[in-house]
Short mmCIF file of C-alpha atoms in Angstrom, two decimals:
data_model
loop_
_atom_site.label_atom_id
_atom_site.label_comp_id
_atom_site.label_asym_id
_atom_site.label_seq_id
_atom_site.Cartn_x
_atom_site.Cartn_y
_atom_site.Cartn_z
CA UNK T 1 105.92 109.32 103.34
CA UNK T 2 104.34 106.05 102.86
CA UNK T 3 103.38 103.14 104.78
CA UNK T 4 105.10 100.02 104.65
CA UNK T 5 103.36 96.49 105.04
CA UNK T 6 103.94 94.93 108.52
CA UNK T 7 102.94 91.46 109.36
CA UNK T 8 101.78 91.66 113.32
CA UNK T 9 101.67 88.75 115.26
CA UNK T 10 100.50 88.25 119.11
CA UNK T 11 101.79 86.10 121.26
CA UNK T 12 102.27 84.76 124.83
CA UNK T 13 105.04 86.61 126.74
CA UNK T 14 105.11 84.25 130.29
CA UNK T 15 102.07 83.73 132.26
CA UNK T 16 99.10 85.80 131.23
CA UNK T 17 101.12 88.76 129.68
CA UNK T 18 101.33 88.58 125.32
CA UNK T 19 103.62 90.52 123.30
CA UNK T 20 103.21 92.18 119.70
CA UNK T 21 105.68 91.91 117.24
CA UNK T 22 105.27 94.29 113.86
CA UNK T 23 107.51 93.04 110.89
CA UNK T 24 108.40 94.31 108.23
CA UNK T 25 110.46 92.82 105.48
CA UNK T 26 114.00 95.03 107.30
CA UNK T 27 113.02 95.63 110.61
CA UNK T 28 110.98 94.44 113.87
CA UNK T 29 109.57 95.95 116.72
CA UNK T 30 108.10 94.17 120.19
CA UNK T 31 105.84 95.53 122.31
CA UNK T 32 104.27 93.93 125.48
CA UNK T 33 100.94 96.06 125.95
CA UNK T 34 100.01 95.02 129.71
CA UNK T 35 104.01 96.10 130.92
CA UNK T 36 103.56 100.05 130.02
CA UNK T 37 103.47 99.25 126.54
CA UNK T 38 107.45 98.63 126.42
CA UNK T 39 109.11 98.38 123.38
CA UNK T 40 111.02 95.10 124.62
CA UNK T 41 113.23 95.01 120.75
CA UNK T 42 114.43 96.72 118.09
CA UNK T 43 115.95 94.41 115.32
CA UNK T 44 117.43 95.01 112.52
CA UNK T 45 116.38 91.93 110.51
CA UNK T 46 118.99 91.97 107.84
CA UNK T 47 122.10 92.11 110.01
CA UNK T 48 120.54 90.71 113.35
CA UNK T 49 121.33 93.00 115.40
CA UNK T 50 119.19 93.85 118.41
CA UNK T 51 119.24 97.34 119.51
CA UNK T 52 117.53 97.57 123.07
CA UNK T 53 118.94 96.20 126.31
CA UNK T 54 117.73 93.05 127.57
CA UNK T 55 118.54 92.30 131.62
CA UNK T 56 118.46 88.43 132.70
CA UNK T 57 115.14 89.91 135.48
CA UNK T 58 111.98 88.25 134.29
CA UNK T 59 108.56 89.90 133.55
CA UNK T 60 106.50 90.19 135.18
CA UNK T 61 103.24 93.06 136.14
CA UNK T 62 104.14 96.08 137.38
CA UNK T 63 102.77 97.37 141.02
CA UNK T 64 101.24 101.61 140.62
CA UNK T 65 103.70 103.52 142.23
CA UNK T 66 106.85 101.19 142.50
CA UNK T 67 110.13 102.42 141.68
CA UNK T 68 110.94 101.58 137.97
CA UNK T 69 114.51 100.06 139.21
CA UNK T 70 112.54 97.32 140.99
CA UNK T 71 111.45 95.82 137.32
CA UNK T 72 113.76 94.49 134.01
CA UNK T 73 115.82 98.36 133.46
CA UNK T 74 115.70 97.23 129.81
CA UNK T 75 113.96 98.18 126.77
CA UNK T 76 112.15 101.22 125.95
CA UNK T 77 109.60 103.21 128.09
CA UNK T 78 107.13 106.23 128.11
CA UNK T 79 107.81 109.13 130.83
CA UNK T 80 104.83 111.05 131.31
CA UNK T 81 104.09 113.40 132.50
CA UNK T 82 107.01 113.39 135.02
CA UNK T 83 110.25 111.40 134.88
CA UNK T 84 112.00 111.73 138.37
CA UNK T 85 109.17 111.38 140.82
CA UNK T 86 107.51 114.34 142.36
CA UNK T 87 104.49 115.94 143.72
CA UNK T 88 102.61 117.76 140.60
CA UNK T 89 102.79 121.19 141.19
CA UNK T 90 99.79 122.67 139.62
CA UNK T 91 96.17 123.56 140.16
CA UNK T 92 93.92 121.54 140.71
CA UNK T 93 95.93 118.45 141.55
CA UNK T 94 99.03 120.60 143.43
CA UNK T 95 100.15 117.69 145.76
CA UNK T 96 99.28 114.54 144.00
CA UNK T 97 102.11 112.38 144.22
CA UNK T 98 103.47 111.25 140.39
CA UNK T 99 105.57 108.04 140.06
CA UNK T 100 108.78 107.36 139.59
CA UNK T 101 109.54 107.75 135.88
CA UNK T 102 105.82 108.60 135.45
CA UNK T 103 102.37 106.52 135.32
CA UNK T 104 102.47 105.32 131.96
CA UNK T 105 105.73 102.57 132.28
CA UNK T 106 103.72 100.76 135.31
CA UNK T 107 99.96 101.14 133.59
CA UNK T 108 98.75 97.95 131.95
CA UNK T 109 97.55 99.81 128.10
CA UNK T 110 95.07 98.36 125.69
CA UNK T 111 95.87 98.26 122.23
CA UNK T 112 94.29 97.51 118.47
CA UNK T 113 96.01 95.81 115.76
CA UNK T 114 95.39 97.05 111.93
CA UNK T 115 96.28 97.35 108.84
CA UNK T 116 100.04 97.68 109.18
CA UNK T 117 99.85 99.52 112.69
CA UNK T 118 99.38 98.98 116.60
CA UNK T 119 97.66 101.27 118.41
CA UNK T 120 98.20 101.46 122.11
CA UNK T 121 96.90 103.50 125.08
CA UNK T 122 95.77 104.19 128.02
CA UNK T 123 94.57 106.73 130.43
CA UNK T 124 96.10 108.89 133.53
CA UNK T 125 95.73 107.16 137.63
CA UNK T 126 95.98 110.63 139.45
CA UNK T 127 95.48 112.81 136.32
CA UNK T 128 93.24 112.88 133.50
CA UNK T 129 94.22 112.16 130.31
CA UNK T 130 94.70 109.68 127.37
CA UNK T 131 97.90 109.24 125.83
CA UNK T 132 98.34 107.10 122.47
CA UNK T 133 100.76 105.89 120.99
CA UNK T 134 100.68 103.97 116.90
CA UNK T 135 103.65 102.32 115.68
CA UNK T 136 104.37 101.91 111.83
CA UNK T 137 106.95 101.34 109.41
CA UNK T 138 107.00 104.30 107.04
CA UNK T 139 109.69 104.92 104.27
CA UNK T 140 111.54 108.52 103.61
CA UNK T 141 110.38 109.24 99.93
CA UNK T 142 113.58 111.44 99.61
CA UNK T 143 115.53 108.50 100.31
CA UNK T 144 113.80 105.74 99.81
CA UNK T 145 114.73 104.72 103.50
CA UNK T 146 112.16 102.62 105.83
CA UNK T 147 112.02 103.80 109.52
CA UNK T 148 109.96 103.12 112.66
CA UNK T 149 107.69 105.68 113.04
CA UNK T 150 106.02 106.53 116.52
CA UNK T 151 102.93 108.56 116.66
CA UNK T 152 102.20 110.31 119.98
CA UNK T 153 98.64 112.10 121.36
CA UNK T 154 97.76 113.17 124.49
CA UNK T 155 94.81 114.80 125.55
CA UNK T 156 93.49 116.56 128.45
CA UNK T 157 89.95 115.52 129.60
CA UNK T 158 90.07 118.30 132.15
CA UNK T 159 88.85 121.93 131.86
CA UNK T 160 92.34 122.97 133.45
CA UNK T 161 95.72 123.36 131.59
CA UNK T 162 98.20 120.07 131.90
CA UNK T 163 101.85 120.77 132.29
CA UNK T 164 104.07 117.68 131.71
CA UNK T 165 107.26 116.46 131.26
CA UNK T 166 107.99 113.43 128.41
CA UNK T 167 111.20 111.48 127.92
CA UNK T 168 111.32 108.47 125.29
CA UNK T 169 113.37 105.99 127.85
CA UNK T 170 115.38 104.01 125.20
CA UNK T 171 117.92 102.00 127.11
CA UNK T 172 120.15 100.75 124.65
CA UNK T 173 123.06 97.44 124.60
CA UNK T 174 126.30 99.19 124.99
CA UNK T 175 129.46 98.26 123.29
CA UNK T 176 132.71 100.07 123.82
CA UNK T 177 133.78 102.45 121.77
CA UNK T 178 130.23 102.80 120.61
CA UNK T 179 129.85 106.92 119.54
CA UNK T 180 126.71 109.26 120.56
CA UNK T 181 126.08 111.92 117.84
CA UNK T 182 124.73 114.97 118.47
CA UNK T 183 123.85 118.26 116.25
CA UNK T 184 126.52 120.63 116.02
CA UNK T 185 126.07 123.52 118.44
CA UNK T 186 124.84 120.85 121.36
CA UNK T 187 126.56 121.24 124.55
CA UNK T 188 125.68 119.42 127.76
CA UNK T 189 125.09 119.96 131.64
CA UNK T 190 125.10 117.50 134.33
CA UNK T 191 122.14 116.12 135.76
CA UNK T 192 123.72 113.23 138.33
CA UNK T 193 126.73 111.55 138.29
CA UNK T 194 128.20 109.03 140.19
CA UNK T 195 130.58 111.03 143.30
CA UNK T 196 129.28 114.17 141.61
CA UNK T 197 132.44 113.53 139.72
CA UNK T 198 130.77 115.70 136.81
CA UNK T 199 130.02 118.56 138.89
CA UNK T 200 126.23 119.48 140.50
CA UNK T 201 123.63 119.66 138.58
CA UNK T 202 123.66 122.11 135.55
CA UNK T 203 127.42 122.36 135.61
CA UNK T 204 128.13 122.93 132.36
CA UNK T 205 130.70 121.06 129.88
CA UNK T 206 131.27 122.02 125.70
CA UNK T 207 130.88 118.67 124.09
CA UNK T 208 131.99 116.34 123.07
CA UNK T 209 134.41 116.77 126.54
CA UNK T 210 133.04 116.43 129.69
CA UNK T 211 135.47 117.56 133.22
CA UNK T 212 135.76 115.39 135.52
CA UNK T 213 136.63 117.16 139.05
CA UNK T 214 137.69 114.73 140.95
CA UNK T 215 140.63 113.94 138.82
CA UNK T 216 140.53 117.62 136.91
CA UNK T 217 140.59 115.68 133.86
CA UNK T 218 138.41 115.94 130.29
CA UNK T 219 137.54 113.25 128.46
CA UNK T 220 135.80 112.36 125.29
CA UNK T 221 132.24 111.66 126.44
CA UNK T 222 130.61 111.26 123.22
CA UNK T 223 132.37 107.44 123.24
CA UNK T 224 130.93 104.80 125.12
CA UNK T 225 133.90 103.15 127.59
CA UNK T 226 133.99 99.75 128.76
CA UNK T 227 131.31 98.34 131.61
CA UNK T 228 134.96 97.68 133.97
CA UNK T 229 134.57 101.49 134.25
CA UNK T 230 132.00 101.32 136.96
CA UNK T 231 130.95 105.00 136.16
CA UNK T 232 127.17 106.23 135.56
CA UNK T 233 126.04 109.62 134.28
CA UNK T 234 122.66 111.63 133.84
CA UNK T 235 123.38 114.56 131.42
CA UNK T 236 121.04 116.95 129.26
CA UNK T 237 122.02 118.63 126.23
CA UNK T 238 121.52 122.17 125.86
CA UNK T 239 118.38 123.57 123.76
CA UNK T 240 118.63 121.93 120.32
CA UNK T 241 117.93 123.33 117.10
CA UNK T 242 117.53 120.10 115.03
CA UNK T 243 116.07 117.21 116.55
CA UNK T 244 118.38 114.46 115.79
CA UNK T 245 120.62 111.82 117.24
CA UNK T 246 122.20 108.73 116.65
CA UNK T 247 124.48 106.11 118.23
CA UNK T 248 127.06 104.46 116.29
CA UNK T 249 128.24 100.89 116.76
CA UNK T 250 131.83 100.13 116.18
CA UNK T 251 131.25 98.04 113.57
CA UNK T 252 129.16 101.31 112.13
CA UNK T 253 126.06 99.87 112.52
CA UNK T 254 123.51 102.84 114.13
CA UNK T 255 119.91 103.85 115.48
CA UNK T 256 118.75 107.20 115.62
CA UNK T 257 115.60 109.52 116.04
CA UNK T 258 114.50 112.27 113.92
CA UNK T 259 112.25 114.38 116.54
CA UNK T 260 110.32 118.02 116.76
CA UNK T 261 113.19 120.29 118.44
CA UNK T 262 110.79 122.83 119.12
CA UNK T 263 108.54 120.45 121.57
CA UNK T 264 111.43 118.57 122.62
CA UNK T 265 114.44 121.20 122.83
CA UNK T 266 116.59 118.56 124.76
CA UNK T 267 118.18 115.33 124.77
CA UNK T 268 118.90 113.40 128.30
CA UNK T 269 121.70 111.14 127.86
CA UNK T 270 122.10 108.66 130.53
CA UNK T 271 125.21 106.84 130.15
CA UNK T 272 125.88 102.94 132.69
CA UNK T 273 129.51 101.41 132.47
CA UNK T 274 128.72 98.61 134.92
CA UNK T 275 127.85 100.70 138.10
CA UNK T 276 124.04 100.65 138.34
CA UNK T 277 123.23 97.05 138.99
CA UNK T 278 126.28 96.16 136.85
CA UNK T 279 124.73 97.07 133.83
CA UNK T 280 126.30 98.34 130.19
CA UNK T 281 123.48 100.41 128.81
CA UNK T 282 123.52 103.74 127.03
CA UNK T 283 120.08 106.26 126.78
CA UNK T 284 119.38 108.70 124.23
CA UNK T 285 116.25 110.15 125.66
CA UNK T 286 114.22 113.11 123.65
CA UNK T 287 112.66 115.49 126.15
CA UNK T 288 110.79 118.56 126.90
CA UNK T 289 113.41 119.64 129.25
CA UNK T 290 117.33 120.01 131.07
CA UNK T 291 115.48 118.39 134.38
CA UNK T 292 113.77 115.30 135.24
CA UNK T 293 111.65 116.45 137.98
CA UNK T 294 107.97 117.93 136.76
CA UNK T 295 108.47 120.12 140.00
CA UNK T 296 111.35 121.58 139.18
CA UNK T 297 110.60 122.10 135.58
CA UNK T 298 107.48 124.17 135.92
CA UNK T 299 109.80 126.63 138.80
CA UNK T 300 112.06 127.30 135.33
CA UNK T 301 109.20 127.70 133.05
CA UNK T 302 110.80 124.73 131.21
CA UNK T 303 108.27 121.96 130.46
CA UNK T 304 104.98 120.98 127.83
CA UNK T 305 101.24 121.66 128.69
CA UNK T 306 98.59 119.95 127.14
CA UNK T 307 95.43 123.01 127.00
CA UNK T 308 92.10 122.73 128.78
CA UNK T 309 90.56 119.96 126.79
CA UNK T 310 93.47 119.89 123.97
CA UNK T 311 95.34 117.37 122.95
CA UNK T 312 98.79 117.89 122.06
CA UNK T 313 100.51 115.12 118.82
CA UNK T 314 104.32 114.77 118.12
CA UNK T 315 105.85 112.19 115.81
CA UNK T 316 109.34 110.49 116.67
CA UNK T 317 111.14 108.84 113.87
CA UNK T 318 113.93 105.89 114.53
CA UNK T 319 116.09 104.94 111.88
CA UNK T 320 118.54 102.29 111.69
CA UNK T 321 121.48 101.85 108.86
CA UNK T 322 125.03 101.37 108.56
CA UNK T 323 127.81 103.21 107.86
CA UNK T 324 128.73 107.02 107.21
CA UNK T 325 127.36 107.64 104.00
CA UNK T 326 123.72 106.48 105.35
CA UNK T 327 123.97 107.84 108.52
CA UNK T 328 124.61 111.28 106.80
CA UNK T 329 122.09 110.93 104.09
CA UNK T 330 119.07 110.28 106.77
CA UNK T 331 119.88 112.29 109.63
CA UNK T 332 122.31 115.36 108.54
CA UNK T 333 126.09 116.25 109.60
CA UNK T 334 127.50 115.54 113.08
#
């Protein structure tokens, strides 16, 4: 593994919030530090094709403790160390009331620009900690291949244990017929889904087919249907083995992450054809869990903790390509 140059240039946003944008000679990434840190693109520079949803809502700064459907629902963002909102449920802060998708999306972060890397972070309202985050372009010396790498720590400033949950919140343009990947051996439960036509949550279904029971009817869920569908879905995959995933564009363009299975066992897949807020949008989210509630998570045993004054580091690897041969060489068999 190697790092790649990156030219990184700062710039004004609207109003008083500035952007980052790393480059590199295939790929670029935008990041607006004072919004959560949100990745706001993902571009692959050769083919020009932009990865991560953009909405026509404007930025703008985020209030603590509003819900995260009141802002742009594009782009990517951090969930930590909940992602449904929930009282935490652990000594000594049992009570404290945790946001909506977490602190860190609605936290204006600080960040550093060097050699070929942005460093970003910022620490916990009602718990504390420091999470950071670096973003790079590495290369694959097996294969040559650049990626986006992402380079995670979080540590605990408190003399009591930390349990958390973490999604990466990708939301990502959907086209139809577009294809979600998953390892072989993956099946999924439901999480939500719009009439509950999926079943309540942790009904099971072997994928790639999902049930729907109010029509008792399967369908192929791995491929993305058109936004006149006006159906929305929450699901988690079962425990992974290999953390990877990809979506594939018709045109066989695809993203996907390369991720440690054994700190993130699951995969939340959220899946909008036009019903929320008429929106066409597809999530592959790596997690710690099968639930999105920090609550609820800690009752199964089924979540991260960062130690007494430990600090816990994960890497998450996004790589873009086209076509089967390269999809197969980077990330494996689906």
């Amino acid at each position: 593994m190697a790092t790649e140059k990156a030219k990184i240039k700062e710039s004004k946003l609207v109003d008083d919030i500035k952007e980052v944008t790393l480059t590199s000679d295939q790929y670029s990434v935008t990041v607006v530090p004072q919004l959560g840190a949100k990745i706001t693109s993902i571009l692959n520079r050769k083919t020009k094709r932009e990865f991560l949803s953009r909405t026509n809502v404007d930025y703008r700064p985020r209030v603590y403790g509003d819900a995260f459907e009141n802002y742009e629902r594009d782009g990517a963002d951090e969930c930590f160390p909940t992602v449904g909102g929930c009282p935490y449920p652990n000594y000594p802060w049992q009570g404290t009331d945790i946001p909506d998708h977490g602190e860190l999306w609605c936290l204006p972060w600080q960040h550093e620009i060097t050699k070929d890397k942005l460093r970003t972070w910022v620490r916990g309202i009602r718990l504390p900690y420091l999470f950071e985050r670096t973003i790079s372009f590495e290369t694959l010396a097996r294969h040559e291949k650049q990626y986006i790498r992402l380079s995670y720590s979080v540590t605990n400033e408190s003399p009591y244990d930390m349990p958390f949950l973490y999604a990466f919140h990708p939301l990502f343009k959907a086209e139809t017929k577009s294809k979600l990947m998953l390892p072989p051996g993956a099946d999924v439960v439901t999480w939500s889904s719009s009439e509950d036509r999926l079943g309540k949550p942790m009904t099971k279904h072997t994928w790639p087919e999902v049930t729907d029971f109010t029509l008792d009817k399967s369908y192929d869920r791995s491929v993305i249907r058109s936004s006149r569908t006006k159906e929305s879905e929450k699901l988690f995959t079962t425990p992974l083995d290999q953390g990877r995933c990809a979506l594939v564009y018709p045109k066989d363009e695809f993203i996907g992450f390369l991720f440690p299975a054994k700190r993130f066992p699951h995969l939340g897949l959220w899946v909008n054809e036009g019903e929320w807020h008429n929106l066409h949008q597809v999530a592959v989210e790596p997690s710690t869990s099968q639930v999105d509630r920090l609550d609820v998570a800690v009752g199964l045993d089924a979540c991260g903790t960062v130690p007494a004054h430990g600090t816990t580091e994960w890497d998450l690897s996004i790589l873009i390509g086209k076509g089967e041969e390269e999809l197969t060489s980077v990330l494996g068999e689906f």
